[in-house]
Amino acid sequence: MDIARKIARVIFPHYRFGETKIDDAIKLVKLGVGGFCLYGGSVDEVVETIRILRSESDHPLIFAADYENGVGQWVKGATKLPPNMAISASGDKNIARRKAEITAIECDAVGVDWVFAPVVDLACNHSNPIVNTRAFSDDVDTTIEFARSYISGLNSFNVLNSIKHFPGHGSTSLDSHLTLPEIDKGFDDIYNYDMKPFRYLIDVADAIMVGHIRVSSIDKNPASVSKKFISEILRDRLNFSQVVITDALMMKALNNDVESGVMAFIAGVDLLLYPNDPYKLYDELLKAYQRGEISDVMIDVS
């Protein structure tokens, strides 16, 4: 495989039913993208779209989705399930596993391989506009216990997981879809609380999604583009060897999704999720490779 197609594989564009044209997605498949993150659609539409795109590809495509509360959260005709906070309020971690099993069964039925869940942010700031009931709890042990049970449910049907949003979005008071949140804590506080669920779930995580969150005491850059967070803390200190993926690059927390995507990859991210323009990101990654900022080893590892 030539280097250009290898570079394309690290990009995961979105496919939004009702907006994205199938011919445009096929062009991205021919470019060599690694897969798509799906939004919306009916059961039949999702099945047929995945079938078409896979048939057009000469390499395995991975289809992912934010089915945090079941496939029915996004797909008409599928099952919508309670949020994590309601699940943990039951006091029964087996319900978390059952939630994941139902999600995984329906993912398998429509052809989705990878669920960007569970959320393991801690619900410590009750005015947080983005985490809220997506979190299991503000208690670290409860979050770890229920998230581990949920992951076991996905595993039982061979659906990939992704714990998110590293290093922890729970302490923020702003929505990273709209602006860049900042956590005013030192490293020890982050490490021993916000980051603790990630530390204790690393052994069962297929992937970790890094959030667009700035912790100025550690790095002036958002965690999603920070070498300190991704390479030094997540990879080296926590010894995480699986896939690292950005949160959606199109979110307003980042000023420039293309520049941020290149920075994220250089910082140690493997996959770049949902840029506004995947072609621009692809071109800039190629330029960074030609400048020597991205190496063959980095691309091959990712």
Short mmCIF file of C-alpha atoms in Angstrom, two decimals:
data_model
loop_
_atom_site.label_atom_id
_atom_site.label_comp_id
_atom_site.label_asym_id
_atom_site.label_seq_id
_atom_site.Cartn_x
_atom_site.Cartn_y
_atom_site.Cartn_z
CA MET A 1 0.00 0.00 0.00
CA ASP A 2 1.41 3.42 -0.91
CA ILE A 3 1.91 6.08 1.71
CA ALA A 4 -0.96 8.26 0.49
CA ARG A 5 -3.52 5.51 1.03
CA LYS A 6 -2.00 4.68 4.41
CA ILE A 7 -2.45 8.29 5.47
CA ALA A 8 -6.07 8.25 4.34
CA ARG A 9 -6.73 5.24 6.58
CA VAL A 10 -6.29 7.33 9.75
CA ILE A 11 -9.22 9.59 8.80
CA PHE A 12 -12.76 8.69 9.91
CA PRO A 13 -15.28 11.03 8.23
CA HIS A 14 -18.92 11.29 9.25
CA TYR A 15 -21.86 9.87 7.34
CA ARG A 16 -25.03 11.76 8.23
CA PHE A 17 -28.20 10.26 6.78
CA GLY A 18 -30.31 12.86 5.00
CA GLU A 19 -27.25 15.03 4.33
CA THR A 20 -24.34 12.90 3.12
CA LYS A 21 -24.60 11.66 -0.48
CA ILE A 22 -23.62 8.06 -1.05
CA ASP A 23 -21.50 9.02 -4.08
CA ASP A 24 -19.47 11.43 -1.94
CA ALA A 25 -18.90 8.68 0.63
CA ILE A 26 -17.79 6.29 -2.12
CA LYS A 27 -15.19 8.86 -3.23
CA LEU A 28 -13.83 8.89 0.32
CA VAL A 29 -13.73 5.09 0.29
CA LYS A 30 -11.69 5.24 -2.93
CA LEU A 31 -9.37 7.77 -1.28
CA GLY A 32 -8.74 5.12 1.36
CA VAL A 33 -10.39 6.32 4.58
CA GLY A 34 -10.46 3.79 7.41
CA GLY A 35 -14.18 3.99 8.10
CA PHE A 36 -17.08 6.25 8.96
CA CYS A 37 -18.95 7.52 11.99
CA LEU A 38 -22.68 7.17 11.31
CA TYR A 39 -25.45 9.53 12.38
CA GLY A 40 -29.16 8.91 11.93
CA GLY A 41 -30.94 6.78 9.35
CA SER A 42 -33.42 3.95 9.61
CA VAL A 43 -32.42 0.34 10.18
CA ASP A 44 -32.78 -0.45 6.47
CA GLU A 45 -30.85 2.66 5.43
CA VAL A 46 -27.94 1.86 7.72
CA VAL A 47 -27.77 -1.76 6.54
CA GLU A 48 -27.88 -0.80 2.86
CA THR A 49 -25.39 2.06 3.15
CA ILE A 50 -22.85 -0.10 4.94
CA ARG A 51 -23.34 -2.83 2.32
CA ILE A 52 -22.72 -0.40 -0.54
CA LEU A 53 -19.65 1.20 0.99
CA ARG A 54 -18.08 -2.12 1.92
CA SER A 55 -18.68 -3.42 -1.61
CA GLU A 56 -16.89 -0.37 -3.04
CA SER A 57 -13.83 -0.73 -0.80
CA ASP A 58 -10.66 -2.71 -1.43
CA HIS A 59 -9.78 -2.63 2.27
CA PRO A 60 -11.76 -3.43 5.44
CA LEU A 61 -13.90 -0.50 6.57
CA ILE A 62 -14.80 0.07 10.22
CA PHE A 63 -18.20 1.60 10.93
CA ALA A 64 -18.60 3.43 14.22
CA ALA A 65 -21.37 5.35 15.96
CA ASP A 66 -22.22 7.21 19.16
CA TYR A 67 -24.77 4.64 20.30
CA GLU A 68 -24.29 5.52 23.98
CA ASN A 69 -27.95 4.85 24.73
CA GLY A 70 -28.52 2.06 22.27
CA VAL A 71 -28.75 1.98 18.49
CA GLY A 72 -32.17 3.62 18.75
CA GLN A 73 -30.53 6.80 20.02
CA TRP A 74 -29.76 7.52 16.37
CA VAL A 75 -31.48 4.89 14.23
CA LYS A 76 -35.22 4.78 13.56
CA GLY A 77 -36.61 1.33 14.26
CA ALA A 78 -33.90 0.31 16.74
CA THR A 79 -34.04 0.23 20.55
CA LYS A 80 -33.38 3.34 22.60
CA LEU A 81 -32.08 2.61 26.10
CA PRO A 82 -31.82 4.59 29.37
CA PRO A 83 -28.80 6.85 29.99
CA ASN A 84 -25.92 5.69 32.16
CA MET A 85 -27.00 7.63 35.24
CA ALA A 86 -30.35 5.84 35.24
CA ILE A 87 -28.57 2.51 34.82
CA SER A 88 -26.26 3.10 37.79
CA ALA A 89 -29.19 4.35 39.91
CA SER A 90 -30.52 0.78 39.74
CA GLY A 91 -27.55 -0.35 41.82
CA ASP A 92 -27.24 -3.42 39.58
CA LYS A 93 -24.17 -3.52 37.35
CA ASN A 94 -25.72 -6.41 35.38
CA ILE A 95 -28.18 -3.92 33.91
CA ALA A 96 -25.19 -2.05 32.43
CA ARG A 97 -24.06 -5.29 30.83
CA ARG A 98 -27.56 -5.92 29.47
CA LYS A 99 -27.70 -2.41 28.02
CA ALA A 100 -24.47 -3.12 26.16
CA GLU A 101 -25.64 -6.57 25.02
CA ILE A 102 -28.79 -5.11 23.46
CA THR A 103 -26.71 -2.38 21.82
CA ALA A 104 -24.20 -4.91 20.49
CA ILE A 105 -26.86 -7.29 19.14
CA GLU A 106 -28.43 -4.45 17.16
CA CYS A 107 -25.02 -3.14 16.03
CA ASP A 108 -24.28 -6.60 14.69
CA ALA A 109 -27.64 -6.65 12.92
CA VAL A 110 -27.04 -3.38 11.06
CA GLY A 111 -23.30 -3.83 10.48
CA VAL A 112 -21.76 -1.38 12.96
CA ASP A 113 -18.44 -2.56 14.42
CA TRP A 114 -17.53 0.07 16.98
CA VAL A 115 -19.49 1.98 19.63
CA PHE A 116 -18.03 5.19 21.03
CA ALA A 117 -19.03 4.27 24.59
CA PRO A 118 -19.07 4.05 27.52
CA VAL A 119 -18.74 7.58 28.85
CA VAL A 120 -16.55 7.37 31.95
CA ASP A 121 -16.48 11.08 32.75
CA LEU A 122 -17.45 11.74 36.35
CA ALA A 123 -20.65 13.70 37.05
CA CYS A 124 -18.95 15.91 39.63
CA ASN A 125 -20.17 19.25 38.26
CA HIS A 126 -23.96 19.18 38.29
CA SER A 127 -24.17 22.20 35.98
CA ASN A 128 -22.01 20.50 33.36
CA PRO A 129 -23.83 21.01 30.02
CA ILE A 130 -22.27 18.10 28.14
CA VAL A 131 -21.83 15.19 30.57
CA ASN A 132 -24.87 15.15 32.88
CA THR A 133 -26.80 11.87 32.66
CA ARG A 134 -24.32 10.45 30.15
CA ALA A 135 -22.11 9.71 33.18
CA PHE A 136 -22.70 6.74 35.46
CA SER A 137 -21.92 8.65 38.63
CA ASP A 138 -19.72 11.19 40.40
CA ASP A 139 -18.25 8.26 42.34
CA VAL A 140 -15.09 6.77 40.86
CA ASP A 141 -15.63 3.17 42.01
CA THR A 142 -19.26 3.10 40.79
CA THR A 143 -18.21 4.47 37.40
CA ILE A 144 -15.46 1.88 37.02
CA GLU A 145 -17.71 -1.00 38.10
CA PHE A 146 -20.61 -0.12 35.78
CA ALA A 147 -18.38 0.79 32.84
CA ARG A 148 -16.50 -2.49 33.13
CA SER A 149 -19.79 -4.40 33.15
CA TYR A 150 -21.01 -2.43 30.12
CA ILE A 151 -17.78 -3.20 28.23
CA SER A 152 -18.18 -6.91 29.00
CA GLY A 153 -21.59 -6.77 27.31
CA LEU A 154 -20.15 -5.27 24.13
CA ASN A 155 -17.32 -7.82 24.21
CA SER A 156 -19.78 -10.71 24.37
CA PHE A 157 -20.93 -9.85 20.84
CA ASN A 158 -17.54 -8.73 19.50
CA VAL A 159 -18.41 -5.04 19.26
CA LEU A 160 -15.55 -2.63 19.92
CA ASN A 161 -15.72 -0.04 22.71
CA SER A 162 -14.19 3.37 23.28
CA ILE A 163 -14.03 4.94 26.73
CA LYS A 164 -14.30 8.72 26.70
CA HIS A 165 -13.49 11.63 27.07
CA PHE A 166 -9.88 11.47 28.33
CA PRO A 167 -8.63 12.96 30.67
CA GLY A 168 -12.20 13.44 31.98
CA HIS A 169 -14.89 15.94 30.98
CA GLY A 170 -16.89 15.90 34.20
CA SER A 171 -15.28 18.88 35.93
CA THR A 172 -15.94 21.28 33.06
CA SER A 173 -18.72 23.86 32.96
CA LEU A 174 -18.69 24.49 29.19
CA ASP A 175 -19.80 22.43 26.20
CA SER A 176 -16.86 21.51 23.93
CA HIS A 177 -19.24 21.39 20.96
CA LEU A 178 -19.46 25.17 21.33
CA THR A 179 -16.22 26.35 22.95
CA LEU A 180 -13.04 25.07 24.61
CA PRO A 181 -13.64 24.02 28.23
CA GLU A 182 -10.87 24.40 30.76
CA ILE A 183 -10.21 22.46 33.95
CA ASP A 184 -8.55 24.47 36.69
CA LYS A 185 -6.80 21.63 38.50
CA GLY A 186 -3.26 20.44 39.04
CA PHE A 187 -1.92 17.15 37.71
CA ASP A 188 -2.35 15.24 40.99
CA ASP A 189 -6.04 16.19 41.25
CA ILE A 190 -6.70 15.21 37.63
CA TYR A 191 -4.71 11.98 37.96
CA ASN A 192 -6.34 10.82 41.20
CA TYR A 193 -9.93 11.71 40.30
CA ASP A 194 -10.92 12.68 36.74
CA MET A 195 -8.44 10.33 35.13
CA LYS A 196 -8.93 7.43 37.53
CA PRO A 197 -11.70 5.61 35.59
CA PHE A 198 -9.46 5.60 32.50
CA ARG A 199 -6.53 4.29 34.53
CA TYR A 200 -8.58 1.40 35.92
CA LEU A 201 -10.30 0.48 32.64
CA ILE A 202 -7.25 0.52 30.39
CA ASP A 203 -7.03 -3.27 30.49
CA VAL A 204 -10.46 -3.63 28.83
CA ALA A 205 -10.51 -0.55 26.58
CA ASP A 206 -10.31 -1.16 22.83
CA ALA A 207 -9.90 2.59 22.34
CA ILE A 208 -9.75 5.83 24.26
CA MET A 209 -11.31 8.99 22.87
CA VAL A 210 -9.48 12.16 23.86
CA GLY A 211 -11.59 15.20 24.63
CA HIS A 212 -11.16 18.80 23.54
CA ILE A 213 -10.35 19.97 27.07
CA ARG A 214 -7.58 22.27 28.22
CA VAL A 215 -5.77 21.75 31.51
CA SER A 216 -3.42 24.73 31.62
CA SER A 217 -1.43 23.34 34.54
CA ILE A 218 -0.33 20.49 32.25
CA ASP A 219 -0.39 21.92 28.71
CA LYS A 220 -1.59 25.08 26.98
CA ASN A 221 -2.97 22.92 24.14
CA PRO A 222 -6.25 20.96 24.37
CA ALA A 223 -5.72 17.35 25.46
CA SER A 224 -6.83 16.10 22.02
CA VAL A 225 -3.77 17.71 20.36
CA SER A 226 -1.38 17.49 23.32
CA LYS A 227 1.75 15.35 23.18
CA LYS A 228 1.96 15.59 26.97
CA PHE A 229 -1.49 14.06 27.42
CA ILE A 230 -1.42 11.54 24.58
CA SER A 231 2.19 10.35 24.32
CA GLU A 232 3.63 11.12 27.75
CA ILE A 233 0.65 10.41 30.02
CA LEU A 234 -1.69 8.07 28.13
CA ARG A 235 0.91 6.05 26.23
CA ASP A 236 4.01 6.15 28.44
CA ARG A 237 2.75 6.66 32.00
CA LEU A 238 -0.49 4.66 31.73
CA ASN A 239 0.98 2.20 29.21
CA PHE A 240 -2.05 2.26 26.90
CA SER A 241 -1.19 0.41 23.69
CA GLN A 242 -4.56 0.28 21.93
CA VAL A 243 -6.26 2.83 19.66
CA VAL A 244 -6.41 6.53 20.54
CA ILE A 245 -9.00 8.59 18.68
CA THR A 246 -9.88 12.27 18.79
CA ASP A 247 -13.31 13.55 19.65
CA ALA A 248 -14.98 15.02 16.54
CA LEU A 249 -12.60 17.55 15.02
CA MET A 250 -15.48 19.68 13.74
CA MET A 251 -16.44 20.71 17.29
CA LYS A 252 -16.10 24.44 18.04
CA ALA A 253 -13.62 23.81 20.86
CA LEU A 254 -10.95 23.73 18.16
CA ASN A 255 -10.20 26.83 16.11
CA ASN A 256 -8.99 24.96 13.05
CA ASP A 257 -9.98 21.33 12.59
CA VAL A 258 -7.41 20.63 9.87
CA GLU A 259 -4.48 22.11 11.79
CA SER A 260 -5.73 20.41 14.95
CA GLY A 261 -6.00 17.07 13.17
CA VAL A 262 -2.36 17.22 12.08
CA MET A 263 -1.29 18.29 15.57
CA ALA A 264 -3.28 15.43 17.11
CA PHE A 265 -1.66 12.85 14.87
CA ILE A 266 1.82 14.18 15.59
CA ALA A 267 0.94 14.12 19.31
CA GLY A 268 0.24 10.38 19.12
CA VAL A 269 -3.41 9.95 18.12
CA ASP A 270 -4.13 7.03 15.78
CA LEU A 271 -7.44 8.04 14.20
CA LEU A 272 -8.87 11.45 13.36
CA LEU A 273 -12.63 11.63 13.75
CA TYR A 274 -15.11 13.76 11.79
CA PRO A 275 -13.16 16.65 10.26
CA ASN A 276 -15.24 19.29 8.48
CA ASP A 277 -13.38 18.56 5.25
CA PRO A 278 -11.61 15.18 5.14
CA TYR A 279 -9.86 16.08 1.87
CA LYS A 280 -8.21 19.17 3.37
CA LEU A 281 -7.09 17.16 6.36
CA TYR A 282 -5.72 14.46 4.06
CA ASP A 283 -3.76 17.04 2.05
CA GLU A 284 -2.28 18.60 5.20
CA LEU A 285 -1.29 15.21 6.60
CA LEU A 286 0.51 14.48 3.32
CA LYS A 287 2.32 17.82 3.55
CA ALA A 288 3.32 17.11 7.14
CA TYR A 289 4.68 13.73 6.00
CA GLN A 290 6.65 15.39 3.20
CA ARG A 291 8.09 17.88 5.71
CA GLY A 292 9.21 14.99 7.90
CA GLU A 293 6.85 15.83 10.78
CA ILE A 294 5.05 12.50 10.29
CA SER A 295 7.07 9.32 9.77
CA ASP A 296 6.34 5.99 8.13
CA VAL A 297 6.59 4.33 11.53
CA MET A 298 3.92 6.63 13.01
CA ILE A 299 1.56 5.86 10.14
CA ASP A 300 2.21 2.10 10.21
CA VAL A 301 1.66 1.91 13.98
CA SER A 302 -1.64 3.79 13.68
#
